[in-house]
PDB file of C-alpha atoms and ligand atoms in Angstrom:
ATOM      1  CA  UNK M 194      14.521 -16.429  19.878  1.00 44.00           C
ATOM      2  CA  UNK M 195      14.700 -19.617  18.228  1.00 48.00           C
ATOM      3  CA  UNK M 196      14.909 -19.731  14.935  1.00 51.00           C
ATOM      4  CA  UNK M 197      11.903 -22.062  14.241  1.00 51.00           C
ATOM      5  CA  UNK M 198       9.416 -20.086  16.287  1.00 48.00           C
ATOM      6  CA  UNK M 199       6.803 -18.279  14.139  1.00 47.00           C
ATOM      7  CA  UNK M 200       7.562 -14.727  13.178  1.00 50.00           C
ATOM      8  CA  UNK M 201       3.914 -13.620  12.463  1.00 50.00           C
ATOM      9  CA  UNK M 202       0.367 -14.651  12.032  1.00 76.00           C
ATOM     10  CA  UNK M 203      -0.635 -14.741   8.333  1.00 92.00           C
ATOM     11  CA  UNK M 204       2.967 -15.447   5.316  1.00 96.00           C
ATOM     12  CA  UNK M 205       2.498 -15.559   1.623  1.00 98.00           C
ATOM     13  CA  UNK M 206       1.538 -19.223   1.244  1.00 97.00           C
ATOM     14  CA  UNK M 207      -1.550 -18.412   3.751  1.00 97.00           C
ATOM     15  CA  UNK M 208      -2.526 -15.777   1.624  1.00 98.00           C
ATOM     16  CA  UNK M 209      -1.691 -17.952  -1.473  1.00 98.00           C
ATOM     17  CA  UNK M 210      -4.166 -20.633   0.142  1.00 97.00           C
ATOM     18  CA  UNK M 211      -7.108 -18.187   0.379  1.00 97.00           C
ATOM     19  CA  UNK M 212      -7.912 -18.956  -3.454  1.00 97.00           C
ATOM     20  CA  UNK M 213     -11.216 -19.147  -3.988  1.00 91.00           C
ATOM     21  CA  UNK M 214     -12.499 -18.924  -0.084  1.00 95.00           C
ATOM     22  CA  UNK M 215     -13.429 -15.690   1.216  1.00 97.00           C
ATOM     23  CA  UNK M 216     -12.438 -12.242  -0.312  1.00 98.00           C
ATOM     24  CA  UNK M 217      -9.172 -10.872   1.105  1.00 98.00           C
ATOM     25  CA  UNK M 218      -9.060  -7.118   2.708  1.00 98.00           C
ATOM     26  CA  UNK M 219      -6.298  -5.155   1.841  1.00 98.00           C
ATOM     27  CA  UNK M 220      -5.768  -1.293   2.424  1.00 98.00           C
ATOM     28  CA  UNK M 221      -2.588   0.628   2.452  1.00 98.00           C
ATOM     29  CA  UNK M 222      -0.788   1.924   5.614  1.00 98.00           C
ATOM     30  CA  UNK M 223       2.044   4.325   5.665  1.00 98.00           C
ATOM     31  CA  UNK M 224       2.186   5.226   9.305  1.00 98.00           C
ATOM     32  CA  UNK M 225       2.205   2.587  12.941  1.00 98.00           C
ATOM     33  CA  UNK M 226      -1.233   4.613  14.012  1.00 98.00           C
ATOM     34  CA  UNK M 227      -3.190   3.979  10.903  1.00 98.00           C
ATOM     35  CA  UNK M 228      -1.886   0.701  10.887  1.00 98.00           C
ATOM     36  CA  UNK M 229      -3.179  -0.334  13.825  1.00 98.00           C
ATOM     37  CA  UNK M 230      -6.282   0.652  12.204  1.00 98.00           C
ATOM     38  CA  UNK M 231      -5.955  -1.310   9.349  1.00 98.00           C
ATOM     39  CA  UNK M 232      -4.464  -4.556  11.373  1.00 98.00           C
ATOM     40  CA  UNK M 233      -7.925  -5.109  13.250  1.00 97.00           C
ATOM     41  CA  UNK M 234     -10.076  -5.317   9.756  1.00 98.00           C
ATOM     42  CA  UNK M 235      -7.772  -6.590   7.214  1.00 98.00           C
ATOM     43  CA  UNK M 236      -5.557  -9.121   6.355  1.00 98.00           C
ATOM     44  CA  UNK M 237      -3.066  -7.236   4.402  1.00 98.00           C
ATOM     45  CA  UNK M 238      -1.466  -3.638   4.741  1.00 98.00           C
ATOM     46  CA  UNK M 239       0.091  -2.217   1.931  1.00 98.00           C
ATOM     47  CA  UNK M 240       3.257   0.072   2.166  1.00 98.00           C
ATOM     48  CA  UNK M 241       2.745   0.943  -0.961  1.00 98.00           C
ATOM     49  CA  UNK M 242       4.884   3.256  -3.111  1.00 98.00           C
ATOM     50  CA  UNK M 243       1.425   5.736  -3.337  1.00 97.00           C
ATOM     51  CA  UNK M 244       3.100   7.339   0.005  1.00 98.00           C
ATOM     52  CA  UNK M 245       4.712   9.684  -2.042  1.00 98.00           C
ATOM     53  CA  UNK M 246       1.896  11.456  -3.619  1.00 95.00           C
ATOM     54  CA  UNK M 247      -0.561  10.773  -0.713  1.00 95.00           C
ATOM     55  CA  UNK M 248       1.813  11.614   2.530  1.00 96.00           C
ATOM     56  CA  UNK M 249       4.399  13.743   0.508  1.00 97.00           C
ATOM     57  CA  UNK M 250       2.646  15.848  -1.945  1.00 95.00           C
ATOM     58  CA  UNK M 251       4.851  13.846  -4.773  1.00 96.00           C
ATOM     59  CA  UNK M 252       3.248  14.269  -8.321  1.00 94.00           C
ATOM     60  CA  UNK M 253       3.775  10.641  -9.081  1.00 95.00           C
ATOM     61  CA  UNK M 254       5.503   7.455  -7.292  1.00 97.00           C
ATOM     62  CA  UNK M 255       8.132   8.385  -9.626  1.00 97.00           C
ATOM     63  CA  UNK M 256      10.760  10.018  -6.856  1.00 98.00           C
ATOM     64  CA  UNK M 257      10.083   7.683  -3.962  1.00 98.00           C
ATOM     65  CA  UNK M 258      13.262   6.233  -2.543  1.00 98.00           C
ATOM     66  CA  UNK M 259      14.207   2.683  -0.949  1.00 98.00           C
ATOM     67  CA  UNK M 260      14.975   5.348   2.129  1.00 98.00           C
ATOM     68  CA  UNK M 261      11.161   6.169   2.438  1.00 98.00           C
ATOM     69  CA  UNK M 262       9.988   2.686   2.189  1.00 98.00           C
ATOM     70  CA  UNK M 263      11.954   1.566   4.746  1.00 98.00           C
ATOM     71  CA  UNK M 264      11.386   4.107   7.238  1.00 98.00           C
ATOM     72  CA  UNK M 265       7.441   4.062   6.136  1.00 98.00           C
ATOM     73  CA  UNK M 266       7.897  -0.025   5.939  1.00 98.00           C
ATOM     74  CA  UNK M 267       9.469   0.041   9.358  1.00 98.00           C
ATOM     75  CA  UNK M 268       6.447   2.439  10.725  1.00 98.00           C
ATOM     76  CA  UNK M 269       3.868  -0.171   9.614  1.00 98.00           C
ATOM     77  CA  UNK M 270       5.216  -3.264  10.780  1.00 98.00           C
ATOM     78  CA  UNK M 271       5.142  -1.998  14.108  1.00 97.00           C
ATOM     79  CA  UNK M 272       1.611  -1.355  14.167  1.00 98.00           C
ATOM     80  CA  UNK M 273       0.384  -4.904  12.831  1.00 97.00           C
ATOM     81  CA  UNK M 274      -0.002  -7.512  14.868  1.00 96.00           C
ATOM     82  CA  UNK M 275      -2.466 -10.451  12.502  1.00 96.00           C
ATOM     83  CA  UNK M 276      -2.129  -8.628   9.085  1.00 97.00           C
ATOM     84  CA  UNK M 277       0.580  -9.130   6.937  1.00 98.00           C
ATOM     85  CA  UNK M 278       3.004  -6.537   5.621  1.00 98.00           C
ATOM     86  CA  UNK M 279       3.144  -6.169   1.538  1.00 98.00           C
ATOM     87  CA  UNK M 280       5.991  -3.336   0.833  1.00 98.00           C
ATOM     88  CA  UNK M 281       6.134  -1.872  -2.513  1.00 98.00           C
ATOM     89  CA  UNK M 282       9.630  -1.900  -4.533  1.00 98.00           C
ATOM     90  CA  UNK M 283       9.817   1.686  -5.631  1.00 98.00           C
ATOM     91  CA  UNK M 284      10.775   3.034  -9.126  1.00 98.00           C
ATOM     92  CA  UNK M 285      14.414   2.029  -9.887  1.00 98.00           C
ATOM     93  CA  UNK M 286      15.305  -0.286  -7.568  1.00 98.00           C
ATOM     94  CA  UNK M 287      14.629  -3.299  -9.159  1.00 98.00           C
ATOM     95  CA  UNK M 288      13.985  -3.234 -13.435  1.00 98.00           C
ATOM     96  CA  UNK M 289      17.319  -3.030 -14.166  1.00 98.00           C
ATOM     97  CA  UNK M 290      18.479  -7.040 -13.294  1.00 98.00           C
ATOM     98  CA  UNK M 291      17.030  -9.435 -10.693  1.00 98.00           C
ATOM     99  CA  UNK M 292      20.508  -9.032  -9.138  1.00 98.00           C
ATOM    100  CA  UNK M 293      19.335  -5.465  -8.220  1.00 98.00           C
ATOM    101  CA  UNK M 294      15.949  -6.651  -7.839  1.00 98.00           C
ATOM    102  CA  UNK M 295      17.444  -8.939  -5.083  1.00 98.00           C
ATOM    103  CA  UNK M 296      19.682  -6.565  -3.345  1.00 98.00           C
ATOM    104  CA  UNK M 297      16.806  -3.984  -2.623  1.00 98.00           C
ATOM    105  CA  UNK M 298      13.779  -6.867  -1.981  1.00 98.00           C
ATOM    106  CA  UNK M 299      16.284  -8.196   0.660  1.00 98.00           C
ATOM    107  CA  UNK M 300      17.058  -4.892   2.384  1.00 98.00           C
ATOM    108  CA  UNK M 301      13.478  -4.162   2.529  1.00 98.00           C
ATOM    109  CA  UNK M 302      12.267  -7.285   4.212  1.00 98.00           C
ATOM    110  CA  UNK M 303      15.434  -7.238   6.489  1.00 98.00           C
ATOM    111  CA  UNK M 304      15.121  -3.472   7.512  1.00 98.00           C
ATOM    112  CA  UNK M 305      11.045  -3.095   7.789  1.00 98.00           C
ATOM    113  CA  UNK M 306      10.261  -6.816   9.387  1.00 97.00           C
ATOM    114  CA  UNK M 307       7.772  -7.296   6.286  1.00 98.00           C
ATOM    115  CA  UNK M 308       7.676 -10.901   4.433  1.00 97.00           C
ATOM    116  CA  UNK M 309       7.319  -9.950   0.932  1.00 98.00           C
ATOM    117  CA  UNK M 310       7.562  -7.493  -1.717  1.00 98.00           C
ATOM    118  CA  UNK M 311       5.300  -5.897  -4.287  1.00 98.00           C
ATOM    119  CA  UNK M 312       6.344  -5.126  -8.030  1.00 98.00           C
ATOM    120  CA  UNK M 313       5.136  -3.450 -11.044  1.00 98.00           C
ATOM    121  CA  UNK M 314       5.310  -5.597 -14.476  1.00 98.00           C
ATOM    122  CA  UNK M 315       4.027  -8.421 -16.068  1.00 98.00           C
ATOM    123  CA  UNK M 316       5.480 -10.537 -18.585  1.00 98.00           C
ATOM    124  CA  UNK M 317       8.725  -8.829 -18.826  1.00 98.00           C
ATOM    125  CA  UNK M 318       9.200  -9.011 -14.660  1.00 98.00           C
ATOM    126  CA  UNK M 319       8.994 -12.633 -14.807  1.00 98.00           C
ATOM    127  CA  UNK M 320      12.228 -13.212 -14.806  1.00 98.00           C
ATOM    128  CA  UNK M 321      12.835 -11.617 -11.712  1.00 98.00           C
ATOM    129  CA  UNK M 322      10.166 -12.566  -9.764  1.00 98.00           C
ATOM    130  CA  UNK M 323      11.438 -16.355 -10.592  1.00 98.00           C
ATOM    131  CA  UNK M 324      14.698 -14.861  -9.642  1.00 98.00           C
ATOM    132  CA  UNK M 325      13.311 -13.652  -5.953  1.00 98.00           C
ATOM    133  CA  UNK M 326      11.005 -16.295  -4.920  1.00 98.00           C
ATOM    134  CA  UNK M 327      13.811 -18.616  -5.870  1.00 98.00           C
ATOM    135  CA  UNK M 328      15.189 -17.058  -3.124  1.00 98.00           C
ATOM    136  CA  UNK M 329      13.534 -16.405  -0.309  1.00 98.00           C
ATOM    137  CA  UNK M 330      11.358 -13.127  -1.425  1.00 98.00           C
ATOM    138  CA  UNK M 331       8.056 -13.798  -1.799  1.00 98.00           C
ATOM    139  CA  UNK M 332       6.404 -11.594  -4.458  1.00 98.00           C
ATOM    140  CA  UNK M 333       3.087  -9.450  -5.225  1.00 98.00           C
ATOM    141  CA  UNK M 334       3.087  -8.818  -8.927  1.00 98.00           C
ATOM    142  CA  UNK M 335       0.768  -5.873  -9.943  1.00 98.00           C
ATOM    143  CA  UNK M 336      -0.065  -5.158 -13.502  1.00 98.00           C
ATOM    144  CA  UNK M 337      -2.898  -3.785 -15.538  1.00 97.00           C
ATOM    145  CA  UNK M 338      -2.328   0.258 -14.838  1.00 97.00           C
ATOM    146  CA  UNK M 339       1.214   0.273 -13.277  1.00 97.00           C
ATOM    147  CA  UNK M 340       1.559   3.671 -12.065  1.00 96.00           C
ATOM    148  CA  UNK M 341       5.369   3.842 -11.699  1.00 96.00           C
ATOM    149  CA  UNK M 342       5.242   3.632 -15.812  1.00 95.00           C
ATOM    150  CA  UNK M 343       3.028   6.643 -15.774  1.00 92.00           C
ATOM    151  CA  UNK M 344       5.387   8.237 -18.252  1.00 92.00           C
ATOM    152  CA  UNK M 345       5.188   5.581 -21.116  1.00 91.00           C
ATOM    153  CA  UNK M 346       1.349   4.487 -20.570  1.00 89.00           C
ATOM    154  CA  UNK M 347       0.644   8.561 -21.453  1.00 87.00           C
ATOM    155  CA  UNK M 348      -1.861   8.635 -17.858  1.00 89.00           C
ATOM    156  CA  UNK M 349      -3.594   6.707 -15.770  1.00 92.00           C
ATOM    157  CA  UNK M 350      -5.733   4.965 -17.934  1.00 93.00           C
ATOM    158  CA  UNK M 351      -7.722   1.872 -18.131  1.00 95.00           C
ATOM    159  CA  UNK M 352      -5.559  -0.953 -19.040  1.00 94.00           C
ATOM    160  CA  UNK M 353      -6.800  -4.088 -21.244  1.00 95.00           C
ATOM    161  CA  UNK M 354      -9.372  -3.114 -23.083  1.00 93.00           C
ATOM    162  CA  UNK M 355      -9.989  -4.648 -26.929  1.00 80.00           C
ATOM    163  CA  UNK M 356      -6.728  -5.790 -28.626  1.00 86.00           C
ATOM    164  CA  UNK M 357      -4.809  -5.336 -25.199  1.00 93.00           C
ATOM    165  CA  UNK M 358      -7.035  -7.507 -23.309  1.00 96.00           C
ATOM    166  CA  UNK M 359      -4.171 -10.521 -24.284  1.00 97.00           C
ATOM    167  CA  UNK M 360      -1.503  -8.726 -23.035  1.00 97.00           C
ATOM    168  CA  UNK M 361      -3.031  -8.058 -20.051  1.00 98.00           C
ATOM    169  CA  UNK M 362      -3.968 -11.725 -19.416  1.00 98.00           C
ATOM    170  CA  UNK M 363       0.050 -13.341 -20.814  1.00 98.00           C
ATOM    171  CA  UNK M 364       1.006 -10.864 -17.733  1.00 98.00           C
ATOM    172  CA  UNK M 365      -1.083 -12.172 -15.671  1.00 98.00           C
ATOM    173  CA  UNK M 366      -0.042 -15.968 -16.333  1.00 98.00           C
ATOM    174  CA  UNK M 367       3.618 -15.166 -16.660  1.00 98.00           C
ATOM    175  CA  UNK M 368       3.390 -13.564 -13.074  1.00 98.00           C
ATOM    176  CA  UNK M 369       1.626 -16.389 -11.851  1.00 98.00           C
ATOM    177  CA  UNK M 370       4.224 -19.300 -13.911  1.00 98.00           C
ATOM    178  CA  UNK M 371       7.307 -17.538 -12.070  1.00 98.00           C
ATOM    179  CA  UNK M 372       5.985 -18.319  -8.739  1.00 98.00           C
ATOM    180  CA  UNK M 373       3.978 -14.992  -7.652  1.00 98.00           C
ATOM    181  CA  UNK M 374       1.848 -15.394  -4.432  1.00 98.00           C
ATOM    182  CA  UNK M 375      -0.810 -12.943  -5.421  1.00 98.00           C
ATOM    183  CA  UNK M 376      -1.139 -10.401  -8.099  1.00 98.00           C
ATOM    184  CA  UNK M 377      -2.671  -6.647  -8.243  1.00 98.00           C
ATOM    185  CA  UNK M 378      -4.625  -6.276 -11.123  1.00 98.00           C
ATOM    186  CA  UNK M 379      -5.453  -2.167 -11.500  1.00 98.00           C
ATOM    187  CA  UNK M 380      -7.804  -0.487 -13.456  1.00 97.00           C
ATOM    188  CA  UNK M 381      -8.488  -3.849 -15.620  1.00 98.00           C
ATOM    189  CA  UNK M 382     -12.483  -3.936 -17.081  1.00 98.00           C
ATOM    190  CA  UNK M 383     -14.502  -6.535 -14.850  1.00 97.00           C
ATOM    191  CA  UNK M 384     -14.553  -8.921 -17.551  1.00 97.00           C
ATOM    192  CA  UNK M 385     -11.311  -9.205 -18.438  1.00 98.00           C
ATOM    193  CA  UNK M 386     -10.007  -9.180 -14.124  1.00 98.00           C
ATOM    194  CA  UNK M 387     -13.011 -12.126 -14.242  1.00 98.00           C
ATOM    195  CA  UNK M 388     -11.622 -14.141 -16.374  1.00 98.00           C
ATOM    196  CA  UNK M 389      -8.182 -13.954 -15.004  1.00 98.00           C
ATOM    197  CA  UNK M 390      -9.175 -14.627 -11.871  1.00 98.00           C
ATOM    198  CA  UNK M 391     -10.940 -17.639 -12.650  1.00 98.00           C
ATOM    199  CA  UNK M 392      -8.036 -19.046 -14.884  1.00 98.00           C
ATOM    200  CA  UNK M 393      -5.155 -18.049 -12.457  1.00 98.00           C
ATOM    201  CA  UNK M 394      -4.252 -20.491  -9.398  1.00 98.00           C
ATOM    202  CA  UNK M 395      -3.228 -17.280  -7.050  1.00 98.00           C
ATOM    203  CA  UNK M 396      -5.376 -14.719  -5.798  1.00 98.00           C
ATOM    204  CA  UNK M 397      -6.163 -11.339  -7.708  1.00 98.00           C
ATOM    205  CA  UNK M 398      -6.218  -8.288  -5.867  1.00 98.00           C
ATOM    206  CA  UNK M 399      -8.259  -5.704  -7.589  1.00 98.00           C
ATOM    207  CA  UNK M 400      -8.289  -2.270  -7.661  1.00 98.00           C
ATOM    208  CA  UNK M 401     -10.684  -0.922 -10.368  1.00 98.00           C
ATOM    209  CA  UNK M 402     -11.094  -3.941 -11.661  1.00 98.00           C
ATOM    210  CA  UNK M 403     -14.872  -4.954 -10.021  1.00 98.00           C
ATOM    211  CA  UNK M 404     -16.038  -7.548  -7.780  1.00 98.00           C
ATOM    212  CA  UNK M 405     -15.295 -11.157  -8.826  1.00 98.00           C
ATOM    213  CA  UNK M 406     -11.237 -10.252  -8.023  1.00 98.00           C
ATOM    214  CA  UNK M 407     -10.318 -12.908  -4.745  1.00 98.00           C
ATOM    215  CA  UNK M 408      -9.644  -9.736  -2.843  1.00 98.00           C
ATOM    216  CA  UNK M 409     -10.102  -5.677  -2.975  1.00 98.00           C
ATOM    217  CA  UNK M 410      -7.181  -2.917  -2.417  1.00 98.00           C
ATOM    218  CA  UNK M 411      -7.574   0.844  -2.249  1.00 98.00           C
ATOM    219  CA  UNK M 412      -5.528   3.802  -0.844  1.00 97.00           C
ATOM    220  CA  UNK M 413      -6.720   4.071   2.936  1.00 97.00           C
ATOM    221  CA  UNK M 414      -6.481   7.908   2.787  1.00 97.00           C
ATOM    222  CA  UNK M 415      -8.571   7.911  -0.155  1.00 96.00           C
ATOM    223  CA  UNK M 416     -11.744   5.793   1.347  1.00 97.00           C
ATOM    224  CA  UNK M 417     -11.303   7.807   4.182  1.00 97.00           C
ATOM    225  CA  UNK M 418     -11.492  11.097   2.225  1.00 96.00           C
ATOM    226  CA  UNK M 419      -8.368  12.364   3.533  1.00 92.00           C
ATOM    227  CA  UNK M 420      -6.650  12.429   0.290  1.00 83.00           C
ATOM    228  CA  UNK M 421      -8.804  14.899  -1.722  1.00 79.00           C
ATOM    229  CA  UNK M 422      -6.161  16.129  -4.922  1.00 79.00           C
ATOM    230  CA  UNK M 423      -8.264  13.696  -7.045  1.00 76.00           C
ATOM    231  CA  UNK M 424     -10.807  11.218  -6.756  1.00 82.00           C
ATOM    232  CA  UNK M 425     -10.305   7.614  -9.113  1.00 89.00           C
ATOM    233  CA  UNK M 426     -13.537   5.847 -10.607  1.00 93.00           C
ATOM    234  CA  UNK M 427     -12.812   3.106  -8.537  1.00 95.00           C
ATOM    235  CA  UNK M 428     -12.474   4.921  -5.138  1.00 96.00           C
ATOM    236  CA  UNK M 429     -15.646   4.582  -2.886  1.00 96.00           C
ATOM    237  CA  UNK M 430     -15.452   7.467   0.053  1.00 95.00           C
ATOM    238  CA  UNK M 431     -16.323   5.489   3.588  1.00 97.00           C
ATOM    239  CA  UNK M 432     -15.721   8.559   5.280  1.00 97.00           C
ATOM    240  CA  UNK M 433     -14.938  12.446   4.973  1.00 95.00           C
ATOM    241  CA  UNK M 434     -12.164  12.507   7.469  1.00 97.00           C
ATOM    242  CA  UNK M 435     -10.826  15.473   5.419  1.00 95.00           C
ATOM    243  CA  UNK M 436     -13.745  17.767   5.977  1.00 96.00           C
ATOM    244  CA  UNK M 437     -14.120  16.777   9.561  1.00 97.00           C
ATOM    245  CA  UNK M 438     -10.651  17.400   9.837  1.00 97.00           C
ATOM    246  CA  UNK M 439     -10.654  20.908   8.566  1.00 97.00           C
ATOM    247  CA  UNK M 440     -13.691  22.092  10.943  1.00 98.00           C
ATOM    248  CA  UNK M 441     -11.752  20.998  13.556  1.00 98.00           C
ATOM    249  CA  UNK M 442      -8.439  22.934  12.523  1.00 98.00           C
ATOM    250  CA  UNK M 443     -11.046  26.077  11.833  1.00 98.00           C
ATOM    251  CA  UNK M 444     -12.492  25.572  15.250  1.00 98.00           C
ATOM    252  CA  UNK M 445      -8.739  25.216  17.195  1.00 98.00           C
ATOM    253  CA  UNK M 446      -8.052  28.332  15.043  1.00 98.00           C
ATOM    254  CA  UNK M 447     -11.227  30.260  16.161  1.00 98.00           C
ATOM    255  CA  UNK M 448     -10.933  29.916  19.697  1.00 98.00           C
ATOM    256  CA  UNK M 449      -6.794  30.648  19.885  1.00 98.00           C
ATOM    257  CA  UNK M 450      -8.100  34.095  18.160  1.00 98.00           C
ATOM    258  CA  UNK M 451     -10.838  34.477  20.438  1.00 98.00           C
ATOM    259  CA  UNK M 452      -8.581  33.418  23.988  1.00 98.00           C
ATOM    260  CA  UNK M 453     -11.097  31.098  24.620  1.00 98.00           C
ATOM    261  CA  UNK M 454      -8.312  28.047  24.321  1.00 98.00           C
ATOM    262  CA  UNK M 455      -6.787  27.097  26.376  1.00 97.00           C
ATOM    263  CA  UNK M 456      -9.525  27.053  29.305  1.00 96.00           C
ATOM    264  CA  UNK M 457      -8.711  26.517  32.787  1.00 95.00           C
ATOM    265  CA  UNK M 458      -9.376  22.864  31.628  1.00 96.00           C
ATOM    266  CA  UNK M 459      -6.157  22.513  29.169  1.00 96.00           C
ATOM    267  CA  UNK M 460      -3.981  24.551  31.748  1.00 96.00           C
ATOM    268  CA  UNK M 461      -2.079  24.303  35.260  1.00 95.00           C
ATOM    269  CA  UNK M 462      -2.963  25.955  38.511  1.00 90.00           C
ATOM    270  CA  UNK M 463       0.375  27.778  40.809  1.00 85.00           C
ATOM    271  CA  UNK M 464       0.892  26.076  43.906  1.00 79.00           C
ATOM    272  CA  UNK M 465       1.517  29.396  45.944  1.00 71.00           C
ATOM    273  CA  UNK M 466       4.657  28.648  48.161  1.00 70.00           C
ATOM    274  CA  UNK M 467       6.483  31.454  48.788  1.00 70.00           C
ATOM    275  CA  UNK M 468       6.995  34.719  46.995  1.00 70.00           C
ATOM    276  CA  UNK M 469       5.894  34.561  43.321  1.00 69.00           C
ATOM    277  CA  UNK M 470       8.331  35.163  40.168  1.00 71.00           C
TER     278      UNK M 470
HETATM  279  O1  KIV C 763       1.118   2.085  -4.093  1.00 80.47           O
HETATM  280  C1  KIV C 763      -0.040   1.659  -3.898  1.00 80.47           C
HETATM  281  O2  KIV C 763      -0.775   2.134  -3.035  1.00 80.47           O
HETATM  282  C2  KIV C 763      -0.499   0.570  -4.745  1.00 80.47           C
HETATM  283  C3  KIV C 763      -1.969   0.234  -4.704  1.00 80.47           C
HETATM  284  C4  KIV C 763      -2.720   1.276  -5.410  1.00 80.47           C
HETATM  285  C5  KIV C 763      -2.242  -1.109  -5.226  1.00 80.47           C
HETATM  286  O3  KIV C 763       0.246   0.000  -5.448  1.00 80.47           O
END
């Protein structure tokens, strides 16, 4: 392969670009069959760090290693063929020094295939995200509710409302000033995710933070009601997967009990040569 040929469809500075034009479609993926899925009606697919509590029955995306983005990472990028690949950095392998931040961005991209990373933190990640796209990582930022600081924000609460409304919108420019592509805003009041949309040069993804955002995110197996522990504001169900699902389990369950599975349909005939065993 030469090394100027083009590695995939849509890169950070096309997303970048889409400013302003019309709202970009993100959902998270986790697996190659759901991101096929997601490929054919989006423009970006998500590994995000959520895998742990939606695929792994985690209580938060506290314990989820560089080892399960990478083989989740790896799953995805497979399955995509226009959408781009975000991959979240998970808890610990970047806050301690860009250096860090560098080593783990780089063995992501190099061992899933995806062009870019995703972080948690605002001001006080701007450092590092200057220090990655400096060289060669693109970057997501995503502030507002970061759920990887679960333990310090005391929940998942809404982020930015009265006095913290400023912080919320230094993060967002300090994000933007080290050279993010895009940023996540999550669980941010409409207003405020407005007006930092409008006064930000890169697109806003929001998740719970209304409809003026340049683009919308959400955890696939929550629209599709497949993830069911709890149910967000912000999630709108598109489907009830989960119940369908369980009646078919109940149904597979039913007829094993009954003998009426498998059918002469699901099974092989002999072919009679000979005596028979
Ligand atoms: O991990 C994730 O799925 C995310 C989205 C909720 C934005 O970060």
């Amino acid at each position: 392969m030469s090394a100027t040929s083009p590695i995939r469809a849509v890169l950070p500075p096309d997303i970048r670009a889409r400013k302003g034009q019309s709202p970009l479609v993100v959902l998270t993926a986790y697996t190659t069959p759901v991101a096929r899925l997601v490929d054919a009606h989006c423009d970006m697919a998500l590994i995000g760090d959520s895998v742990g509590m939606v695929l792994h029955g985690m209580p938060s995306t506290i314990g989820v290693t560089m080892e399960m983005m990478i083989l989740h990472g790896r799953s995805v990028v497979r399955g995509l063929q226009k959408a781009m690949a975000v991959i979240d950095m998970p808890f610990g392998s970047y806050e301690e020094s860009p250096q860090q931040a560098y080593r783990n961005a780089a063995r992501l991209m190099a061992e899933t295939g995806a062009p870019c990373v995703k972080l948690e933190g605002g001001a006080h990640m701007a450092e590092t995200i200057a220090f990655l796209t400096k060289r060669g990582v693109p970057v997501m930022a995503h502030i507002g509710l970061t759920p990887q600081s679960v333990n310090t924000l005391g929940g998942y609460k809404v982020v930015g409302r009265d006095g913290e409304a400023n912080l919320v919108m230094e993060d967002a420019q300090a994000v933007e000033a080290a050279g993010a592509f895009s940023v996540v805003l999550e669980k941010v009041p409409m207003g405020l995710a407005a007006r930092i949309t409008q006064r930000l040069s890169i697109p806003t993804i929001g998740i719970g933070a209304g409809a003026a955002c340049d683009g919308q995110v959400l955890v696939v197996d929550d629209m599709l009601g497949f993830f069911t522990e709890f149910r967000p504001k912000f999630v709108k169900r598109y489907a009830d997967l989960g119940a369908l699902a369980s009646d078919a389990i109940a149904d597979y369950a039913a007829e094993v009990r009954a003998r009426t599975f498998p059918s002469d349909e699901h099974s092989f005939v002999d072919v009679l040569k000979g005596k028979q065993p």
